[in-house]
Amino acid sequence: MAKVGVFVCHCGVNIAAKVDVKKVVDTLKDMPEVGFAEEYKFMCSSPGQELIRKAIKDNSINRVVVAACSPRMHLPTFQKALASEGLNPYLVSMANIREQCSWVTDDPDEATQKAIDLVARQIKRVVHQDPLDDIYVPMTKTAIVIGGGIAGIQAALDIADGNRKVILLEKSPSIGGRMAQLDETFPTLDCSQCILTPKMVEAAQHPNIEIRVNSEVKKVDGYVGNFEVTIEKKATYVDAQKCIGCGICQEKCPVKIVPDEFNAGLNTRAAIAIPFPQAVPAIPVIDPEYCRKIKEDKCGVCAKICPAEAIVFDDAPKQETVSVGAIIVATGYKEMDPAVYTEYGGKKYPDVITGMQFERLVSSTGPTGGELKRPSDGVIPKTVVFVQCVGSRDESKAHAYCSGICCMYTAKHTMLYKHHVPDGQGYVSYIDVRAPGKTYEEFVRRAIEEEGVRYLRGRVAKIRRLQNGKYRVYTEDTLVGRAVHVDADMVVLASAVEPQKDAVDLAQMLGIAYDADGFYTEAHPKLKPIETASAGIFLAGACQGPKDIPTSVQQGSAAASKVLALFARDTMVKSPQIATVDPTACTGCLTCSYVCHYSAIEEKEFGKHRVAEIIPGKCQGCGACVATCKGKAITLAGFSDDEIYEEIVSCK
Amino acid sequence: MQIEKEPRILAILCKWCSYAGADLAGTSRFNYPANVRIVQVPCSGRVDPIMIFKAFVEGYDGVMVSGCHPGDCHYGTGNYHARRRIAVARRLLEFVGVHPDRMHFTWISAAEGKKFAEVCSEFTDKLRHLSGTEKTLARKELAT
Ligand SMILES: Cc1cc2nc3c(=O)[nH]c(=O)nc-3n(C[C@H](O)[C@H](O)[C@H](O)COP(=O)(O)OP(=O)(O)OC[C@H]3O[C@@H](n4cnc5c(N)ncnc54)[C@H](O)[C@@H]3O)c2cc1C
Ligand code: SF4
Ligand code: SF4
Ligand code: FES
């Protein structure tokens, strides 16, 4: 028999000034379910909680209703009070007579009447509440980081330093990401390679990190603490175990027409190649679209000269499933292809290049060995126009969002340009300069004041190639209110930061949310910027939205700390408020499985039938399946039909 | 149907956004009619049309369901399921002679305390005007 203890709180005067608390207690104490009723000034205080404990002991109540503030505030407080007296913590319910009553009702009589009603409903409800046990699920203390850019590397290093195993998964042949392609970095102008390479090497040598390059996720099953991730390693045609990274193959390979991705397509490379000199691992990969041996069974020169006999032409993709407890997504971004901007030449002007191509042109590991020469004829450009916001803040053509990093890297580019061509003149076309980071504004001012770069406020309307090989950039200077044009030797487009092409596919495999642009969505924009809405999956770096290196690194470390906190436990405690299927009532239609956002519902055998089964570790307790099931075969603990209907019915 | 009585409203609110929005209405002291009764559900996707019919049978004059804004549902897509189910429920209500406007579906975020209070007041006004307008099966008869 349920025997409910009712405790009505004054909340100082917050409740008692409007609600006649004594009347509430007097009216309700005679309800047949009620075994004990009392009022107190502050139920959440220690003496208040003691009242509950005492009533459990002395009056043998076995259900509790606290009429006070919102359960969002103090439900856990009272649950603990019950538990400390040996009563199941899920046998308490709260009537919200402050936020929903005393604070929003003018008339004291109406407020008192409403309070009585609100408490009575919870008394009726609590009788239907069942004791629930927290769910414990085991924890696999290995993490996987998807994406080996700076964000992913940082996350992997921090987890590994925390003495946990981590798999660093990278789709391309080397870790490093976009940062490996940069020349110098804002706001300090330190050389990107010099600060990145040591971290790449550290990751490769760390005993707790297993780097898997040329690999992608194919399938994700399971839930926090117990994910099963299927990884596919692409065919690379080189045995990584045998290869010594000498690079003789890429020298001797006769097919030298493959666009060099690392150099942003500015030059070509061999069909077998190590992606860049500092690559980790420094192992070449054969591009099967270009390799003559693979395509037409000719050549095979690399296999003949390889001293380690590492070439395997009959390589094939391999799949493997790994068990991990947590996932960090750090898949980064790509630079937008500016081809849609036909007014800037589409891509038909060789000297109208993107920001990343400029990085490669000034880099000592780039196609020109670090001498700034324009792609068409190798002339040193004496006038360069840098165009900001190409594809950003331009909803009509590309994206509404701001790419965030281009103001800064354009200022950097103008400085790098002046360092390479001291007598050259740089122009920047901009909408406005956004430099909110630490020392960022000072950095931009330095470009303008010390390097004499001319900033022209306005959007570039058109770029036209002139007879003399120059490019006429038609723009405006809105500060003086007139149209201007500049005849430039080269134009650099700060092309927008975009999500990876396969970002949505990966999100759907992982069951995480993404925004209209394809960037991954955090669980809360302010308070949970690292978490996704799926427990155990975290975000780091530019896959969540445009980001510079410092922020990507911060987020990498933050995601790692989330993972380490998770791994500090041996088991996972999950709320027991989850759904279960009654197999005797289930018809096996599986409609429920279509509405479950967490793929928590599977099919199982039940005698001769197939029925639905809900995986407790996966279910998040939303109740969508309950409302869908026509046969009423599903019950959601804590929000069962009985509990909810009782509230509806007993409302007078 | 008695006109003199204040309309009674059942507000079924999801725990993550709308219930928190109602709390904020309280914290901000935005008064609203005392005849509103709130039932918490984990997500608007938990709302089953039968809950709504049950409420009318029990004698409520209006039922309001509110969840997180599109895209903000804590469980991803619960509010979209709710929207679809409630569209169907509304047609069924009409079929049995309950004015479909007695059923109100909305999105209220945790930051929209003011909106919650306003929606409650506006819905109360609307229900007052609806009193006695049902042509066919009166809601009262449905209750018997
Ligand atoms: C022209 C230019 C100049 C810049 N200059 C600066 C600067 O000076 N200072 C600064 O702070 N920032 C600069 N940035 C920004 C900087 O590049 C980014 O902040 C940084 O690279 C973000 O790191 P990340 O790890 O998040 O992503 P990325 O560097 O993009 O790395 C992501 C990695 O994940 C891999 N990956 C992607 N998808 C998958 C998948 N499905 N499975 C497995 N692996 C995958 C990718 O291959 C890549 O290696 C510049 C950007 C540009 C475009
Ligand atoms: S919707 Fe109901 S009956 Fe259909 S499979 Fe799911 S639990 Fe079984
Ligand atoms: S309650 Fe929600 S999360 Fe759990 S099985 Fe049902 S639909 Fe899936
Ligand atoms: S949690 Fe608010 S509508 Fe789903």
XYZ file of N, CA, C and O in Angstrom, chain A residues 5 63-67 71 75 78-79 82 89-95 121-123 125-127 129 647:
104
model
N 3.956 10.702 1.940
C 4.289 11.824 2.809
C 4.271 13.103 1.982
O 4.872 13.155 0.918
N 6.208 6.846 -0.114
C 6.212 7.705 -1.296
C 6.279 9.139 -0.768
O 5.778 9.409 0.325
N 6.863 10.029 -1.543
C 7.003 11.401 -1.059
C 6.570 12.398 -2.137
O 6.892 12.226 -3.316
N 5.823 13.410 -1.733
C 5.565 14.551 -2.612
C 6.088 15.800 -1.909
O 5.728 16.060 -0.759
N 6.961 16.528 -2.589
C 7.414 17.803 -2.046
C 6.779 18.890 -2.904
O 6.958 18.913 -4.122
N 6.019 19.761 -2.250
C 5.402 20.879 -2.973
C 6.284 22.087 -2.706
O 6.369 22.574 -1.580
N 10.903 21.156 -10.115
C 11.734 19.958 -9.961
C 13.096 20.109 -10.659
O 14.039 19.401 -10.335
N 14.758 18.504 -7.447
C 14.380 17.085 -7.438
C 15.549 16.201 -6.999
O 15.380 15.339 -6.132
N 15.964 16.060 -3.193
C 15.015 15.225 -2.443
C 15.192 13.737 -2.770
O 14.964 12.884 -1.929
N 15.614 13.466 -3.996
C 15.894 12.059 -4.328
C 16.990 11.516 -3.425
O 16.915 10.394 -2.923
N 15.684 10.702 0.036
C 15.007 9.400 0.098
C 16.025 8.274 0.148
O 15.925 7.362 0.971
N 15.029 6.305 -4.744
C 14.971 7.743 -5.048
C 13.928 8.122 -6.095
O 13.580 9.294 -6.212
N 13.435 7.152 -6.846
C 12.452 7.489 -7.878
C 11.018 7.492 -7.339
O 10.070 7.576 -8.097
N 10.881 7.403 -6.011
C 9.540 7.401 -5.429
C 9.154 8.775 -4.884
O 8.277 8.893 -4.038
N 9.832 9.798 -5.360
C 9.458 11.154 -4.970
C 8.981 11.922 -6.194
O 9.433 11.681 -7.318
N 8.018 12.810 -5.983
C 7.560 13.670 -7.051
C 7.425 15.078 -6.479
O 7.237 15.241 -5.277
N 7.560 16.078 -7.343
C 7.449 17.449 -6.861
C 6.271 18.176 -7.491
O 6.022 18.055 -8.685
N 5.556 18.933 -6.656
C 4.524 19.832 -7.175
C 5.165 21.215 -7.239
O 5.673 21.717 -6.239
N -2.532 16.340 -7.556
C -2.157 15.589 -8.763
C -0.871 14.810 -8.554
O -0.746 13.674 -9.010
N 0.079 15.420 -7.884
C 1.337 14.703 -7.671
C 1.154 13.555 -6.686
O 1.829 12.532 -6.797
N 0.223 13.729 -5.721
C -0.049 12.628 -4.789
C -0.603 11.432 -5.579
O -0.170 10.298 -5.417
N -0.174 10.901 -8.710
C 0.844 10.403 -9.627
C 1.859 9.518 -8.917
O 2.193 8.433 -9.380
N 2.324 9.965 -7.770
C 3.443 9.291 -7.122
C 3.077 7.850 -6.746
O 3.939 6.967 -6.706
N 1.801 7.631 -6.538
C 1.347 6.281 -6.207
C 1.669 5.313 -7.345
O 1.936 4.138 -7.137
N 4.248 5.649 -9.345
C 5.683 5.595 -9.646
C 6.285 4.303 -9.091
O 5.967 3.884 -7.989
N -2.113 12.332 -13.830
C -2.007 13.786 -13.667
C -3.123 14.498 -14.415
O -3.700 15.457 -13.925
